[in-house]
Every structure is written in structure tokens, then in C-alpha cells.
Amino acid sequence: MKTNDGHSGRAAFLDVDETLVNVKSMFDFLRFWMARQGDDGSAHEAVMAWVREAAASGVPRTEINRAYYRRFAGVRHDDLMAAGRAWWDEYRRGPAAVVVAAWAAATRHRTAGDLVVLVSGSFRGVLEPLAEDLGAHRILCSEPVVGADGLLTGEVVRPMIGANKAAAVRESVAELGLDAAACSCYGDHSSDLDMLRAVGNPVVVGADRVLLERAQALDWPVLPATPGRLPSPAASPALLLTAAEGR
């Protein structure tokens, strides 16, 4: 049954990085941002080496997310948002920009009247233009704190990672008056597990071992993480799904 605003009364919640797009958007954006500051790639690689080392040593992903945003302390919020849009405008043109099957599934949900909600540790500057291309309705993300002077403090309201994603999904379901059992969720990483379990129709994207084991045990659908070009806005959901299935 559709709601008064024309939506189905359901929502599809989608992780973004390596679920909808074929990169970790925060870090690919950081490469773009640092290159604009004159980096030849070596400083960005040093940052990524620290990220890999921190993750391997057990630093929580929420803390890595916080550390990422501290790099932007003192930057004008408007400048970061504009740079995020410029990054997407460049990135979206690539031959492997999106995860075809998940993008097609999101398009199918939108066409069916479902709310399409992005859930990501990335920030709005990156996510808003992506949402416009996808036709997503809502963004749940890491929100950098902005001072009265318009500059970023380097902190975030809450890192939209792991359990915080699940909490945000549950909050949105309650706020919008949705039936969680009728909603869907898509994720690619074991840290998305709590979010996937927050709804009645979880879908695994890609080949994360933890998620595949859970999918096999609970008969969850699994979509391939095959990358491809950003579809034309004129492409029909049926055509997108056919491409996603490789037919």
C-alpha cells in the first residue's frame, strides 16, 4: 500500500562504498583532494598505509573514520562540499564507476515506489551528487561538525560505521513509520552485518566471507560486485537488471 506522499511504505537502505560504487569513496576523494593541493600520490599512499596498519592492528573502524575527518580541520565546509561534487563529476565518468547489480537493484526499488536511503561513513559533499544520479531520497552519513565561522572542527556528529549504521536505519524506520520487516538493506562488508539484520530483507553484495557465511545460513540473496559504467538516467530498471545479471 502506498503512503500519501506516493511512496510504497517500504525503504531500501544501501551502503555506498563497494556496494553501490566501486571504490571507498572517502579515500578516493582524499586522493582527489590531496592532488589538488599538489600531492603526487605519495602523501596519499602514506595515509592509506596508516589506514591499513590501523585496521590490521584492531583500531575500530569508527576511530579510523574520526581520524579521517580530523584531516579537514580548518577547511571551509563549503569548499569541502564543492570539492566532493567535483570528485563525483570526475569519478562518475569512469568505466568501472558503479557496482552494476546493486545500482540496478536500487533503481528497481525506486521505481517500485520504495524510499532509497544511502547509509555511509562518507560525507554529503560526495554523497549528494551520487544520490542525485541514483534518485535516492535520503542520506544517512558521517556529518562533519561546522563551527560558527563556517570552518570544519575536524570532528563528526557520529561516525556512520558499524553499529551506528544499524542505529540510524532503525531510527529512520521509526521516524518514517515504516515496517522494518518489509524493508531491504544492502551491504558488502562484515561491519554492515548489524545494519543488514535491522530489516526483513537483507542482501549481500560481493564476497565478504563473514557475510557469505551468514547469507548461506539464512538464505539471504547475494549480488555480484561486478563493476561497470554509471547507467544513463534513461535506462529502464529492466535493462539495468539484465545488464547486472550478465544476460
Tab-separated table of C-alpha atoms in Angstrom:
chain	number	residue	atom	x	y	z
A	1	MET	CA	0.000	0.000	0.000
A	2	LYS	CA	1.363	3.434	-0.930
A	3	THR	CA	1.583	6.282	1.527
A	4	ASN	CA	0.027	9.693	0.950
A	5	ASP	CA	3.310	11.020	-0.458
A	6	GLY	CA	3.322	8.322	-3.138
A	7	HIS	CA	5.864	6.011	-1.548
A	8	SER	CA	5.246	2.319	-1.000
A	9	GLY	CA	5.717	2.406	2.772
A	10	ARG	CA	8.988	0.492	2.341
A	11	ALA	CA	12.605	1.605	2.171
A	12	ALA	CA	15.790	0.175	0.722
A	13	PHE	CA	18.862	1.082	2.778
A	14	LEU	CA	22.129	0.827	0.864
A	15	ASP	CA	25.727	1.007	1.965
A	16	VAL	CA	27.695	3.001	-0.630
A	17	ASP	CA	31.381	2.100	-0.750
A	18	GLU	CA	31.941	-1.122	-2.704
A	19	THR	CA	28.192	-1.732	-2.589
A	20	LEU	CA	26.962	0.977	-4.970
A	21	VAL	CA	30.282	2.422	-6.127
A	22	ASN	CA	33.442	0.531	-6.917
A	23	VAL	CA	35.745	2.400	-4.500
A	24	LYS	CA	35.911	3.539	-0.910
A	25	SER	CA	34.595	6.993	-1.728
A	26	MET	CA	36.167	8.797	1.260
A	27	PHE	CA	39.656	7.672	0.375
A	28	ASP	CA	39.290	8.115	-3.365
A	29	PHE	CA	38.028	11.617	-2.631
A	30	LEU	CA	41.055	12.166	-0.376
A	31	ARG	CA	43.322	11.257	-3.303
A	32	PHE	CA	41.456	13.839	-5.411
A	33	TRP	CA	41.633	16.478	-2.645
A	34	MET	CA	45.337	15.948	-1.953
A	35	ALA	CA	46.180	16.035	-5.664
A	36	ARG	CA	44.512	19.456	-5.786
A	37	GLN	CA	46.895	20.508	-3.008
A	38	GLY	CA	49.878	19.382	-5.085
A	39	ASP	CA	50.351	15.799	-3.853
A	40	ASP	CA	51.951	13.492	-6.423
A	41	GLY	CA	50.297	10.493	-4.786
A	42	SER	CA	52.996	9.714	-2.242
A	43	ALA	CA	51.346	11.562	0.660
A	44	HIS	CA	48.028	9.893	-0.089
A	45	GLU	CA	49.693	6.491	-0.145
A	46	ALA	CA	51.236	7.254	3.258
A	47	VAL	CA	47.762	7.981	4.619
A	48	MET	CA	46.437	4.745	3.156
A	49	ALA	CA	49.358	2.801	4.625
A	50	TRP	CA	48.416	4.183	8.057
A	51	VAL	CA	44.770	3.200	7.482
A	52	ARG	CA	45.751	-0.350	6.544
A	53	GLU	CA	48.086	-0.647	9.528
A	54	ALA	CA	45.481	0.749	11.916
A	55	ALA	CA	42.817	-1.648	10.639
A	56	ALA	CA	45.191	-4.617	10.848
A	57	SER	CA	46.132	-3.733	14.433
A	58	GLY	CA	42.500	-3.632	15.514
A	59	VAL	CA	41.795	0.103	15.633
A	60	PRO	CA	37.990	0.358	15.470
A	61	ARG	CA	36.627	1.494	12.107
A	62	THR	CA	34.753	4.274	13.913
A	63	GLU	CA	38.064	5.703	15.127
A	64	ILE	CA	39.597	5.473	11.654
A	65	ASN	CA	36.547	7.365	10.395
A	66	ARG	CA	37.049	10.070	13.032
A	67	ALA	CA	40.751	10.327	12.188
A	68	TYR	CA	39.875	10.812	8.523
A	69	TYR	CA	37.719	13.865	9.212
A	70	ARG	CA	40.308	15.413	11.522
A	71	ARG	CA	42.428	15.878	8.398
A	72	PHE	CA	39.940	18.552	7.305
A	73	ALA	CA	40.016	20.665	10.480
A	74	GLY	CA	40.104	24.326	9.488
A	75	VAL	CA	38.779	23.738	5.958
A	76	ARG	CA	35.753	25.742	4.899
A	77	HIS	CA	32.703	23.496	4.896
A	78	ASP	CA	31.505	24.946	1.595
A	79	ASP	CA	34.870	24.242	-0.024
A	80	LEU	CA	34.789	20.596	1.056
A	81	MET	CA	31.235	20.174	-0.225
A	82	ALA	CA	32.141	21.723	-3.579
A	83	ALA	CA	35.199	19.505	-3.877
A	84	GLY	CA	33.073	16.428	-3.147
A	85	ARG	CA	30.787	17.314	-6.046
A	86	ALA	CA	33.803	17.908	-8.314
A	87	TRP	CA	35.191	14.496	-7.327
A	88	TRP	CA	31.933	12.768	-8.228
A	89	ASP	CA	31.703	14.593	-11.537
A	90	GLU	CA	35.127	13.189	-12.452
A	91	TYR	CA	34.665	9.741	-10.919
A	92	ARG	CA	31.243	9.036	-12.440
A	93	ARG	CA	32.712	9.123	-15.956
A	94	GLY	CA	34.935	6.093	-15.384
A	95	PRO	CA	34.325	2.693	-16.994
A	96	ALA	CA	34.018	0.934	-13.612
A	97	ALA	CA	32.296	3.585	-11.511
A	98	VAL	CA	29.401	1.597	-10.038
A	99	VAL	CA	28.565	-1.875	-8.799
A	100	VAL	CA	26.116	-2.771	-11.535
A	101	ALA	CA	23.842	-5.239	-9.745
A	102	ALA	CA	23.363	-3.105	-6.622
A	103	TRP	CA	22.798	0.078	-8.644
A	104	ALA	CA	20.194	-1.788	-10.689
A	105	ALA	CA	18.520	-3.090	-7.538
A	106	ALA	CA	18.349	0.430	-6.089
A	107	THR	CA	16.786	1.633	-9.331
A	108	ARG	CA	14.220	-1.151	-9.131
A	109	HIS	CA	13.335	-0.154	-5.549
A	110	ARG	CA	12.935	3.489	-6.537
A	111	THR	CA	10.725	2.595	-9.497
A	112	ALA	CA	8.555	0.434	-7.229
A	113	GLY	CA	7.950	3.457	-5.004
A	114	ASP	CA	10.321	2.465	-2.217
A	115	LEU	CA	12.357	5.110	-0.421
A	116	VAL	CA	16.021	4.726	-1.348
A	117	VAL	CA	18.339	5.614	1.540
A	118	LEU	CA	22.137	5.809	1.381
A	119	VAL	CA	23.985	4.796	4.567
A	120	SER	CA	27.667	5.656	4.544
A	121	GLY	CA	30.690	6.722	6.549
A	122	SER	CA	31.386	9.213	3.777
A	123	PHE	CA	30.079	12.804	3.772
A	124	ARG	CA	27.371	14.746	1.970
A	125	GLY	CA	29.660	16.523	-0.466
A	126	VAL	CA	30.472	13.153	-2.027
A	127	LEU	CA	27.083	11.543	-1.472
A	128	GLU	CA	24.630	14.221	-2.604
A	129	PRO	CA	25.606	14.207	-6.289
A	130	LEU	CA	25.694	10.403	-6.213
A	131	ALA	CA	22.203	10.411	-4.700
A	132	GLU	CA	21.018	12.734	-7.451
A	133	ASP	CA	22.242	10.324	-10.131
A	134	LEU	CA	20.649	7.369	-8.360
A	135	GLY	CA	17.430	9.145	-7.428
A	136	ALA	CA	17.942	8.376	-3.733
A	137	HIS	CA	15.648	10.119	-1.268
A	138	ARG	CA	17.672	10.309	1.937
A	139	ILE	CA	21.291	10.207	3.130
A	140	LEU	CA	22.498	8.875	6.486
A	141	CYS	CA	26.207	9.657	6.751
A	142	SER	CA	29.096	10.937	8.844
A	143	GLU	CA	28.289	14.625	9.369
A	144	PRO	CA	31.361	16.857	9.891
A	145	VAL	CA	30.881	19.418	12.649
A	146	VAL	CA	30.944	23.005	11.347
A	147	GLY	CA	31.953	25.901	13.596
A	148	ALA	CA	30.207	29.275	13.731
A	149	ASP	CA	32.909	30.565	11.367
A	150	GLY	CA	31.960	28.046	8.667
A	151	LEU	CA	35.138	26.037	9.211
A	152	LEU	CA	35.230	22.328	9.968
A	153	THR	CA	36.252	21.487	13.525
A	154	GLY	CA	37.655	18.108	12.496
A	155	GLU	CA	35.022	16.202	14.469
A	156	VAL	CA	31.877	14.392	13.305
A	157	VAL	CA	28.458	14.087	14.907
A	158	ARG	CA	28.810	10.303	14.832
A	159	PRO	CA	30.833	8.050	12.546
A	160	MET	CA	28.317	6.264	10.325
A	161	ILE	CA	30.073	2.931	10.683
A	162	GLY	CA	29.069	-0.473	12.039
A	163	ALA	CA	26.563	-0.333	14.893
A	164	ASN	CA	25.881	3.340	14.184
A	165	LYS	CA	24.596	2.382	10.732
A	166	ALA	CA	22.185	-0.094	12.267
A	167	ALA	CA	21.009	2.508	14.790
A	168	ALA	CA	20.469	5.077	12.032
A	169	VAL	CA	18.444	2.589	9.996
A	170	ARG	CA	16.247	1.754	12.981
A	171	GLU	CA	15.790	5.461	13.750
A	172	SER	CA	14.732	6.148	10.163
A	173	VAL	CA	12.295	3.234	10.142
A	174	ALA	CA	10.686	4.571	13.316
A	175	GLU	CA	10.709	8.206	12.145
A	176	LEU	CA	9.110	7.347	8.811
A	177	GLY	CA	6.615	4.889	10.267
A	178	LEU	CA	7.886	2.003	8.132
A	179	ASP	CA	7.615	-1.726	8.734
A	180	ALA	CA	11.188	-2.943	9.204
A	181	ALA	CA	10.171	-6.436	8.094
A	182	ALA	CA	9.150	-5.044	4.703
A	183	CYS	CA	12.330	-3.021	4.199
A	184	SER	CA	15.513	-4.088	2.423
A	185	CYS	CA	19.184	-3.452	3.118
A	186	TYR	CA	22.326	-3.962	1.015
A	187	GLY	CA	25.895	-4.208	2.293
A	188	ASP	CA	29.279	-5.603	1.283
A	189	HIS	CA	31.353	-5.780	4.486
A	190	SER	CA	31.113	-7.649	7.771
A	191	SER	CA	30.760	-4.264	9.518
A	192	ASP	CA	27.397	-3.955	7.732
A	193	LEU	CA	26.033	-7.066	9.431
A	194	ASP	CA	24.122	-5.256	12.192
A	195	MET	CA	22.534	-2.970	9.603
A	196	LEU	CA	21.539	-5.924	7.417
A	197	ARG	CA	19.879	-7.599	10.389
A	198	ALA	CA	17.863	-4.459	11.174
A	199	VAL	CA	15.438	-5.143	8.305
A	200	GLY	CA	13.474	-8.076	6.966
A	201	ASN	CA	15.158	-8.332	3.565
A	202	PRO	CA	18.969	-8.207	3.786
A	203	VAL	CA	21.047	-8.578	0.610
A	204	VAL	CA	24.792	-9.239	0.498
A	205	VAL	CA	26.865	-7.600	-2.235
A	206	GLY	CA	30.194	-9.167	-3.149
A	207	ALA	CA	32.232	-11.874	-1.470
A	208	ASP	CA	32.906	-10.896	2.157
A	209	ARG	CA	33.482	-14.201	3.939
A	210	VAL	CA	31.518	-13.329	7.079
A	211	LEU	CA	28.526	-12.076	5.105
A	212	LEU	CA	28.578	-15.015	2.696
A	213	GLU	CA	28.533	-17.456	5.608
A	214	ARG	CA	25.556	-15.633	7.100
A	215	ALA	CA	23.825	-15.488	3.708
A	216	GLN	CA	24.264	-19.226	3.225
A	217	ALA	CA	22.980	-19.999	6.712
A	218	LEU	CA	19.939	-17.717	6.459
A	219	ASP	CA	19.236	-17.912	2.714
A	220	TRP	CA	19.950	-14.248	2.066
A	221	PRO	CA	20.316	-13.167	-1.563
A	222	VAL	CA	23.830	-12.398	-2.796
A	223	LEU	CA	24.596	-9.971	-5.636
A	224	PRO	CA	27.882	-9.907	-7.560
A	225	ALA	CA	30.155	-6.891	-7.122
A	226	THR	CA	30.883	-6.639	-10.850
A	227	PRO	CA	31.733	-3.023	-11.752
A	228	GLY	CA	30.519	-1.092	-14.769
A	229	ARG	CA	29.681	2.335	-16.104
A	230	LEU	CA	27.157	4.623	-14.477
A	231	PRO	CA	23.898	3.866	-16.300
A	232	SER	CA	22.168	6.508	-18.366
A	233	PRO	CA	19.274	8.127	-16.483
A	234	ALA	CA	17.069	6.972	-19.365
A	235	ALA	CA	17.928	3.304	-18.846
A	236	SER	CA	14.951	1.254	-17.658
A	237	PRO	CA	15.173	-0.842	-14.475
A	238	ALA	CA	14.598	-3.980	-16.553
A	239	LEU	CA	17.542	-3.103	-18.786
A	240	LEU	CA	19.752	-2.398	-15.771
A	241	LEU	CA	18.840	-5.698	-14.159
A	242	THR	CA	19.517	-7.560	-17.409
A	243	ALA	CA	22.967	-5.964	-17.555
A	244	ALA	CA	23.571	-6.765	-13.892
A	245	GLU	CA	22.721	-10.424	-14.463
A	246	GLY	CA	25.020	-10.577	-17.476
A	247	ARG	CA	22.292	-11.507	-19.924
